[in-house]
Amino acid sequence: KKSFQGPFRACHDIVKPHDFYRNCLADLCLSNGARSILCQVLETYAATCQKHGAVVHDWRTPSGC
């Protein structure tokens, strides 16, 4: 099984990132890659992970949010 790295590694099995990734990609394309959109999507994913009991490590620093 592939091991995920990064701040959301404990969450991927609990909350699948696929839909968040797809929505984020679409939003970033529509906004010419605005960082605020990226940060908003990551924040929503982090909150969803935490709501489901997953540990989320610091994601703001590596993503620049």
Short mmCIF file of C-alpha atoms in Angstrom, two decimals:
data_model
loop_
_atom_site.label_atom_id
_atom_site.label_comp_id
_atom_site.label_asym_id
_atom_site.label_seq_id
_atom_site.Cartn_x
_atom_site.Cartn_y
_atom_site.Cartn_z
CA LYS A 1 0.00 0.00 0.00
CA LYS A 2 1.27 3.43 -0.92
CA SER A 3 2.28 5.53 2.05
CA PHE A 4 1.23 9.18 1.92
CA GLN A 5 3.46 11.91 3.25
CA GLY A 6 2.54 15.44 4.16
CA PRO A 7 0.22 17.16 6.60
CA PHE A 8 -2.92 15.28 5.55
CA ARG A 9 -1.39 11.77 5.58
CA ALA A 10 -3.56 10.57 8.47
CA CYS A 11 -6.71 11.75 6.72
CA HIS A 12 -6.53 10.24 3.22
CA ASP A 13 -8.04 6.90 4.27
CA ILE A 14 -10.82 8.61 6.24
CA VAL A 15 -11.76 11.46 3.89
CA LYS A 16 -10.87 10.77 0.27
CA PRO A 17 -9.07 13.79 -1.21
CA HIS A 18 -10.20 13.10 -4.79
CA ASP A 19 -13.29 15.35 -4.84
CA PHE A 20 -11.49 18.13 -2.99
CA TYR A 21 -8.61 17.88 -5.46
CA ARG A 22 -10.91 17.96 -8.49
CA ASN A 23 -12.89 20.94 -7.16
CA CYS A 24 -9.70 22.73 -6.21
CA LEU A 25 -8.24 22.21 -9.68
CA ALA A 26 -11.38 23.62 -11.30
CA ASP A 27 -11.47 26.62 -8.94
CA LEU A 28 -7.78 27.34 -9.48
CA CYS A 29 -8.23 27.26 -13.25
CA LEU A 30 -11.16 29.66 -13.04
CA SER A 31 -9.25 32.05 -10.76
CA ASN A 32 -5.92 31.94 -12.64
CA GLY A 33 -4.31 30.07 -9.77
CA ALA A 34 -5.23 32.43 -6.93
CA ARG A 35 -3.50 31.26 -3.74
CA SER A 36 -6.51 32.33 -1.67
CA ILE A 37 -8.58 29.66 -3.46
CA LEU A 38 -5.97 26.99 -2.74
CA CYS A 39 -5.85 27.98 0.92
CA GLN A 40 -9.64 27.94 1.17
CA VAL A 41 -9.86 24.41 -0.25
CA LEU A 42 -7.06 23.16 2.02
CA GLU A 43 -8.75 24.76 5.01
CA THR A 44 -12.04 23.03 4.16
CA TYR A 45 -10.29 19.68 3.73
CA ALA A 46 -8.43 20.12 7.04
CA ALA A 47 -11.68 20.94 8.86
CA THR A 48 -13.44 17.94 7.30
CA CYS A 49 -10.56 15.66 8.31
CA GLN A 50 -10.62 16.92 11.88
CA LYS A 51 -14.38 16.57 12.06
CA HIS A 52 -13.92 12.88 11.19
CA GLY A 53 -11.26 12.47 13.88
CA ALA A 54 -8.14 12.51 11.71
CA VAL A 55 -4.97 14.23 12.87
CA VAL A 56 -3.94 17.04 10.53
CA HIS A 57 -0.38 18.32 10.76
CA ASP A 58 0.70 21.87 9.92
CA TRP A 59 -0.37 22.48 6.32
CA ARG A 60 -0.28 26.28 6.28
CA THR A 61 3.53 26.59 6.32
CA PRO A 62 4.33 24.19 3.46
CA SER A 63 1.47 25.51 1.31
CA GLY A 64 2.23 29.16 2.02
CA CYS A 65 -1.22 29.89 3.41
#
